[in-house]
XYZ file of C-alpha atoms in Angstrom:
476
model
C -90.732 302.571 -75.719
C -93.782 300.720 -77.382
C -96.578 298.953 -75.374
C -98.887 297.039 -76.997
C -101.990 295.485 -75.411
C -104.173 292.561 -76.470
C -107.165 291.221 -75.327
C -108.549 287.670 -76.685
C -112.516 287.222 -77.532
C -112.130 283.905 -76.429
C -112.303 281.794 -79.477
C -109.315 279.944 -79.434
C -109.570 278.218 -82.630
C -108.299 281.689 -84.644
C -105.226 282.123 -86.222
C -104.106 284.918 -83.991
C -101.702 287.618 -85.461
C -97.808 288.279 -85.418
C -96.055 292.014 -84.761
C -92.655 292.352 -86.277
C -91.206 295.496 -84.791
C -88.558 297.535 -86.292
C -86.355 300.203 -84.823
C -85.626 303.580 -86.668
C -83.087 305.997 -85.718
C -85.149 309.074 -86.749
C -82.243 311.409 -87.892
C -81.249 313.376 -90.634
C -78.195 311.794 -92.804
C -75.713 313.556 -94.159
C -73.774 317.193 -93.833
C -76.169 319.944 -93.975
C -73.851 321.488 -96.290
C -71.927 319.757 -98.618
C -69.286 320.949 -100.896
C -68.228 318.929 -103.939
C -64.836 318.725 -105.531
C -61.984 316.700 -106.905
C -61.112 315.078 -103.064
C -64.782 314.914 -102.183
C -66.587 314.138 -105.265
C -69.761 312.251 -104.009
C -71.907 312.293 -101.002
C -75.181 310.538 -99.743
C -78.021 312.385 -97.724
C -81.590 310.449 -96.615
C -83.852 310.810 -93.591
C -82.632 307.407 -92.624
C -80.379 305.403 -94.929
C -81.129 301.867 -95.540
C -84.612 301.974 -93.758
C -87.835 303.313 -93.448
C -88.036 307.052 -92.277
C -89.832 308.275 -89.358
C -92.807 311.010 -88.967
C -92.443 314.245 -87.970
C -88.812 314.640 -89.656
C -87.702 317.945 -91.601
C -84.339 318.020 -93.123
C -82.121 320.372 -95.056
C -79.207 320.118 -97.241
C -77.371 322.113 -99.514
C -75.008 320.942 -102.125
C -72.867 322.537 -104.360
C -70.112 321.453 -107.524
C -67.365 323.535 -109.340
C -67.924 325.722 -111.760
C -68.622 324.507 -115.407
C -69.837 320.962 -113.876
C -72.789 318.642 -113.869
C -74.334 318.174 -110.420
C -76.156 315.022 -110.425
C -78.882 313.742 -107.988
C -79.662 310.117 -107.714
C -83.218 309.408 -106.270
C -83.547 305.610 -104.925
C -86.988 305.255 -103.318
C -90.274 306.671 -102.813
C -92.155 308.954 -99.976
C -94.737 307.033 -97.979
C -97.654 305.765 -99.344
C -97.632 307.278 -102.717
C -96.271 303.867 -104.910
C -97.304 300.919 -103.080
C -100.627 301.952 -101.484
C -103.917 303.232 -102.374
C -104.036 306.144 -100.482
C -102.906 309.538 -101.723
C -99.703 309.642 -99.578
C -99.049 310.944 -96.061
C -98.304 314.721 -96.878
C -94.741 314.033 -96.985
C -92.711 316.357 -99.326
C -89.488 316.538 -101.132
C -88.153 319.903 -102.601
C -85.090 320.287 -104.484
C -84.505 323.763 -105.849
C -81.539 325.272 -108.038
C -82.329 329.041 -107.236
C -84.862 329.380 -110.260
C -86.700 325.872 -110.467
C -88.303 324.105 -107.683
C -88.590 320.283 -108.214
C -91.301 318.351 -106.229
C -90.039 314.177 -106.733
C -93.038 312.014 -106.104
C -93.533 308.580 -106.988
C -89.879 307.666 -108.627
C -90.309 305.217 -111.970
C -88.920 302.108 -111.227
C -88.353 303.734 -107.842
C -85.406 305.384 -109.505
C -84.775 308.925 -110.736
C -81.718 310.900 -112.212
C -81.693 314.679 -111.981
C -79.000 316.631 -113.454
C -77.782 320.045 -112.968
C -75.502 322.327 -114.639
C -73.845 324.856 -113.072
C -76.289 324.985 -110.220
C -76.301 325.089 -106.256
C -78.850 322.843 -104.764
C -81.191 323.105 -101.787
C -82.965 320.042 -100.503
C -85.688 320.197 -98.181
C -87.854 316.790 -96.785
C -90.506 317.073 -94.314
C -92.668 314.243 -93.477
C -96.125 314.477 -91.577
C -96.934 313.337 -87.810
C -99.096 310.460 -89.406
C -98.244 307.159 -88.428
C -98.456 304.265 -91.009
C -100.704 301.365 -90.107
C -99.776 299.201 -93.077
C -96.151 298.162 -94.050
C -96.591 298.907 -97.543
C -97.331 302.514 -96.520
C -93.915 303.266 -95.004
C -91.427 305.213 -96.924
C -87.820 305.352 -97.598
C -85.584 307.111 -99.760
C -82.232 308.330 -100.253
C -80.291 310.647 -102.493
C -76.704 310.237 -103.893
C -74.785 313.433 -104.992
C -71.831 313.290 -107.491
C -70.793 315.993 -110.437
C -69.434 315.461 -113.723
C -66.512 318.077 -114.399
C -66.971 318.893 -118.053
C -63.177 320.509 -118.775
C -61.969 316.781 -118.054
C -64.319 315.562 -120.758
C -62.995 317.123 -123.461
C -59.788 315.384 -124.167
C -61.877 312.285 -124.501
C -65.042 313.374 -126.099
C -65.795 312.122 -129.600
C -67.645 314.210 -132.483
C -69.988 312.598 -134.711
C -71.607 314.503 -138.102
C -74.483 314.123 -139.374
C -74.302 315.082 -143.390
C -77.811 314.332 -145.106
C -81.409 314.827 -143.835
C -81.310 310.674 -144.073
C -78.816 310.042 -142.096
C -79.639 308.261 -138.647
C -77.543 306.353 -136.038
C -78.360 303.822 -133.244
C -75.794 304.392 -130.231
C -75.910 302.151 -127.028
C -73.439 303.116 -124.187
C -71.298 300.020 -124.590
C -69.125 302.390 -126.619
C -68.700 304.909 -123.879
C -67.046 302.584 -121.790
C -64.950 300.894 -124.286
C -63.480 303.832 -126.115
C -64.356 307.542 -124.687
C -66.696 308.801 -122.014
C -68.511 311.413 -124.186
C -69.942 311.816 -127.607
C -71.275 314.652 -129.521
C -73.502 314.226 -132.529
C -73.748 317.383 -134.760
C -75.080 318.877 -137.996
C -72.892 319.781 -140.711
C -73.171 323.357 -142.191
C -75.219 321.625 -144.905
C -77.722 320.862 -142.577
C -77.701 324.048 -140.454
C -81.467 324.767 -141.079
C -82.496 321.247 -139.714
C -82.798 319.772 -136.525
C -81.388 317.364 -134.537
C -83.180 314.685 -132.646
C -82.294 312.004 -130.041
C -85.007 309.197 -129.044
C -84.542 306.937 -126.003
C -85.020 303.181 -127.065
C -86.437 300.887 -124.239
C -84.962 297.291 -123.933
C -85.130 294.163 -122.103
C -83.491 295.553 -118.730
C -85.094 297.485 -116.174
C -84.343 300.992 -115.902
C -82.736 300.666 -112.646
C -80.363 298.363 -114.278
C -78.978 300.596 -117.381
C -76.561 303.288 -117.219
C -77.207 306.622 -115.818
C -76.836 308.637 -118.704
C -76.639 312.476 -119.464
C -78.172 314.097 -122.332
C -77.126 317.558 -123.034
C -78.527 319.736 -125.690
C -75.621 321.444 -126.972
C -71.441 320.481 -126.816
C -69.291 320.538 -123.773
C -68.644 323.984 -123.857
C -72.315 325.250 -124.473
C -74.918 323.266 -122.424
C -78.596 324.919 -123.338
C -80.453 322.140 -121.619
C -79.961 319.138 -119.817
C -81.665 315.892 -119.387
C -81.400 312.243 -118.223
C -81.914 308.873 -120.338
C -84.320 307.767 -116.936
C -86.755 310.767 -118.154
C -87.011 309.923 -121.621
C -87.817 306.283 -120.685
C -90.646 307.013 -118.864
C -92.731 306.363 -121.942
C -90.237 304.995 -124.447
C -92.437 303.043 -127.003
C -93.923 306.695 -127.773
C -90.921 307.927 -128.058
C -90.415 311.493 -126.692
C -87.658 313.349 -128.332
C -84.695 315.672 -127.147
C -84.798 318.024 -130.216
C -81.373 320.136 -130.105
C -81.979 323.908 -130.520
C -78.110 324.085 -130.874
C -77.288 321.973 -133.871
C -75.682 319.462 -131.609
C -76.362 316.758 -128.572
C -73.770 315.396 -126.209
C -74.183 311.849 -124.458
C -72.178 311.911 -121.367
C -71.656 308.295 -119.117
C -70.550 309.737 -115.914
C -69.479 306.296 -114.219
C -67.492 304.821 -117.351
C -66.705 301.762 -114.994
C -70.270 300.891 -114.455
C -71.249 297.165 -114.398
C -74.940 298.407 -115.609
C -76.843 297.232 -118.889
C -76.117 299.522 -121.714
C -78.955 302.305 -122.640
C -79.743 302.466 -126.385
C -80.497 305.489 -128.415
C -81.484 306.607 -131.728
C -80.490 309.979 -133.665
C -82.009 311.309 -136.404
C -82.335 314.637 -138.681
C -85.584 316.511 -138.380
C -86.236 318.111 -141.901
C -89.208 320.091 -142.313
C -89.420 319.892 -146.249
C -90.044 316.026 -145.675
C -90.900 315.252 -142.180
C -94.397 316.692 -140.760
C -94.139 315.649 -136.942
C -91.420 317.032 -134.417
C -92.651 315.328 -131.233
C -94.417 311.900 -132.234
C -93.495 310.203 -135.179
C -91.056 307.608 -133.853
C -92.371 304.627 -132.234
C -89.900 301.858 -130.945
C -90.491 298.406 -130.961
C -91.493 296.847 -127.569
C -89.240 294.055 -126.086
C -89.589 290.490 -127.025
C -92.811 288.944 -125.860
C -94.538 292.207 -125.544
C -97.056 294.068 -128.084
C -97.816 297.733 -128.652
C -101.245 299.403 -129.929
C -101.368 302.755 -130.986
C -103.191 305.337 -133.439
C -101.286 307.920 -135.386
C -102.681 310.984 -137.150
C -101.030 312.784 -140.578
C -100.684 316.469 -139.595
C -98.324 318.623 -141.297
C -97.826 322.571 -140.948
C -96.060 322.196 -144.132
C -98.797 322.561 -146.868
C -96.715 321.697 -149.394
C -96.412 318.006 -148.202
C -99.091 315.538 -149.388
C -97.659 312.729 -147.315
C -96.369 312.289 -143.746
C -93.719 309.536 -142.382
C -94.014 307.400 -139.550
C -90.879 305.841 -138.205
C -90.631 302.452 -136.501
C -87.202 301.624 -135.010
C -85.835 298.098 -133.785
C -82.506 298.087 -131.805
C -80.201 295.725 -134.047
C -79.883 292.360 -132.383
C -79.427 288.705 -133.902
C -80.431 287.790 -137.224
C -83.494 286.073 -136.470
C -84.960 289.279 -134.649
C -87.919 290.673 -136.931
C -90.823 293.017 -136.327
C -94.167 291.774 -136.498
C -96.255 294.803 -138.040
C -99.948 294.654 -138.403
C -102.283 297.577 -139.966
C -105.516 297.465 -138.123
C -107.383 300.131 -139.615
C -107.211 303.217 -142.032
C -109.462 306.256 -141.681
C -109.572 309.545 -143.277
C -108.276 308.085 -147.255
C -108.888 306.109 -149.312
C -105.657 306.280 -150.577
C -102.818 303.711 -149.825
C -100.552 303.499 -147.199
C -97.204 302.553 -148.103
C -94.500 300.445 -145.975
C -90.967 301.233 -146.651
C -87.720 299.657 -145.783
C -85.323 302.304 -144.362
C -85.743 306.325 -144.172
C -85.719 306.807 -148.197
C -89.121 307.898 -149.109
C -88.460 306.819 -152.805
C -87.551 303.324 -151.539
C -89.754 300.118 -153.111
C -92.585 300.024 -150.828
C -92.569 296.189 -148.999
C -96.380 296.488 -149.823
C -99.062 299.385 -149.899
C -102.127 299.131 -147.923
C -105.739 300.490 -148.342
C -109.155 300.256 -146.836
C -109.923 297.487 -149.818
C -107.430 295.241 -148.614
C -106.670 295.982 -145.188
C -107.930 292.735 -144.134
C -104.986 290.952 -146.108
C -102.131 292.548 -144.260
C -103.059 292.213 -140.568
C -100.180 290.724 -139.371
C -96.838 291.162 -141.356
C -93.319 289.910 -140.484
C -90.509 292.387 -141.729
C -86.429 292.196 -141.079
C -84.706 295.304 -140.740
C -84.127 298.161 -138.128
C -85.649 301.244 -139.218
C -89.056 301.273 -141.581
C -90.783 303.788 -142.720
C -94.768 304.293 -143.427
C -96.158 307.150 -145.540
C -99.351 308.262 -144.852
C -101.428 310.982 -146.432
C -101.967 313.776 -144.845
C -105.076 313.884 -142.332
C -104.815 310.230 -142.354
C -105.273 307.997 -138.957
C -103.733 304.992 -138.870
C -104.124 302.120 -136.259
C -101.336 299.951 -136.204
C -99.614 297.024 -133.929
C -96.168 296.236 -133.272
C -93.673 293.454 -131.848
C -90.541 292.158 -132.060
C -90.242 288.185 -132.560
C -87.754 285.761 -133.182
C -87.578 283.675 -136.729
C -85.671 280.460 -137.284
C -84.238 279.836 -140.554
C -86.991 277.684 -141.715
C -90.089 280.062 -141.661
C -93.441 278.253 -141.865
C -96.592 279.894 -142.055
C -100.190 278.461 -142.638
C -102.686 280.478 -144.321
C -106.606 279.815 -143.983
C -108.243 282.095 -146.684
C -107.150 284.849 -149.065
C -103.862 286.507 -147.441
C -100.913 288.657 -148.373
C -97.235 288.477 -146.564
C -93.772 289.203 -147.116
C -90.901 286.681 -147.183
C -87.045 288.169 -147.171
C -83.729 287.602 -145.948
C -82.644 288.994 -142.641
C -79.569 291.042 -144.821
C -81.819 292.605 -147.370
C -81.131 296.622 -147.789
C -81.509 298.151 -143.959
C -81.663 295.159 -142.114
C -79.448 292.935 -140.307
C -75.949 295.205 -139.814
C -73.723 292.197 -138.531
C -72.925 291.398 -141.942
C -73.525 287.839 -141.461
C -73.137 285.532 -144.325
C -76.967 284.197 -144.892
C -76.109 280.392 -146.425
C -79.666 279.889 -146.980
C -83.243 280.904 -146.070
C -86.492 278.533 -146.434
C -90.195 279.685 -146.402
C -93.008 277.170 -146.245
C -96.308 278.114 -147.262
C -98.974 275.850 -146.041
C -102.981 275.966 -146.083
C -104.947 274.718 -143.324
C -106.482 271.591 -145.274
C -103.107 269.592 -146.021
C -104.690 267.593 -148.932
C -106.353 270.896 -150.411
C -105.040 272.367 -153.766
C -104.670 276.227 -153.206
C -102.923 278.897 -155.342
C -100.160 281.498 -154.378
C -98.896 284.291 -156.171
C -95.372 285.512 -155.738
C -93.782 288.783 -156.946
C -90.375 289.460 -156.799
C -88.696 292.977 -155.847
C -84.997 293.782 -155.258
C -81.918 292.010 -156.661
C -80.003 289.364 -155.747
C -75.981 289.155 -155.855
C -74.632 287.003 -158.330
C -73.598 284.159 -156.156
C -77.183 284.044 -154.814
C -80.275 281.975 -156.162
C -83.930 281.965 -155.454
C -86.133 278.606 -156.021
C -89.890 278.602 -155.557
C -90.876 275.174 -155.024
C -94.143 272.874 -154.404
C -94.351 269.375 -153.244
C -95.069 266.858 -155.855
C -97.646 264.838 -153.262
C -99.508 267.217 -151.266
C -98.143 265.673 -147.783
C -97.607 267.732 -144.758
C -94.316 265.655 -144.011
C -92.529 266.495 -147.534
C -89.209 267.357 -147.296
C -87.036 269.814 -149.350
C -85.592 267.209 -151.306
C -88.664 265.874 -152.271
C -89.774 269.113 -154.147
C -89.448 270.138 -157.471
C -88.799 273.818 -158.766
C -91.788 275.751 -160.260
C -89.811 278.781 -161.858
C -86.653 280.445 -161.051
C-alpha cells in the first residue's frame, strides 16, 4: 500500500501535478537452473520481464548448454540511472561469470548487447540497491534471452572461402547466410600462412538493435580460438576495430537464419607486414549518408623497410550513384606527396597526389569506388574528412578560384560492382560569374573501352542555361 499526502499552498492559479502509479511484481523471473538442449533451446530471465524492476532485489541463475556449442546471451535494457540520468547509477549490479572471467555489463550500446560463450557454463547474479527512484527516467529494466548454437550441426551448412593473395579482400553481408548457408569460414591459403586475416564490421544506416545477431569466431567450427559478436565491433565502427585471426581463419555464424532483421556488413582483408604498417587502426569505414567523419591518422611502421604506409577507406557497395567525398584537410611531418589510389594495389595510377603546396586545391573531392588506399610517407600525420553522397547522372560543380577535382564513371576499376551498363555521364564545370571567361585543364588517365568515347565541350555563348546540344567539342 502507498499513501500520498498533498497540501495546497492556497494558490489555485498553479497548474498542479499528476501522479502515475505502476504496480510491479518484485520477483525474479526464470528458473534458477536452466539446462539448454535440443528440446529446450532457449530461455528468458529477468528481475521483471516487460516492466521496471524493484529496489532490494537479489536474483541468481545458472545456465548450461551442450558441449561444442556457443551459448548466447542477448541483453535488452539497462540498469537504473545509468543511461538516461545524469546520476552515476543506483549501485545496482549485474555480473555474468563463465568460471574464468566475470563480465559486468553497464549501459548497453543502443540498449542491446550480445555476449557469446564457447563451451561455458554461466552464473548470472543481479542485485538492486534499496535506493528508491525519484524520476521516471531513472527507472531500470532488462531481460536476458539465452540460446545456443550447436557447432556440429552447422558443419553440413558451412561454406569455406579462401584468400590466395595479399591484396585479396571481400565485402560480406549476412543476407547470404539467410539465402545460402548459416555460416561461412574465410581462410588463408597455404601460400599466405605467414600472413594474418582480418575482419572489420561496417556501420550501416540501420540501428544496432535492428541488425542480425552475428557471431564472429577466430577459427573454424572445429577449433574456436576466440569469440565475439558484431554488436561489440560496431560500438565505434567508423574507426574500424578489426578481428585479427591467430588461426588463419575467421568464421561468421548467423544463429537465426529466419531472422527478419536487417543484414550486418563486414569487410575482410589480409594483413601483410611487408606492405601494411598498422594492424589495428588503418581501415576507416565511410559513415552512412548524411553523416561526416573527420579524424587524424599518423603513419607509423614497425617494419624499417617500409617508406610509405597505406591507409584504407572502404565504402559499402550500394547504388551506382553512391560516391565518396574525401577531404584532405592537413598534412604534417613531411613535405612529400600523399597519394590517393583506387583499390588496394600500391602501384595503381593515383587519382591525385596532395602535398602541403597544393593542399588547398584538394579539400573536397568526389570519388566512385568501394575501396580506396591513401599512401602516406612514414611519420606523416594526415587530417582528413570522409562522407558518402549521391551523385546524379548530370554532375555540375561550381568553382570559385583555383581548384582541382576528379570526374569519373561509377564503373571505373574498383568502383561499382553491379556491372550496370553506364550509357552516359556528364560533368559540367561552371564559374561563379557565368559571363566571365575562365580556363580549365584536363588530364585524362585510364583507358576507354572500344565502344566508349570521351568528349570535352565548351558552350559557345557562355550562358548559364546552355544545353548540351548547343555545345561544340573542343577536343576528343
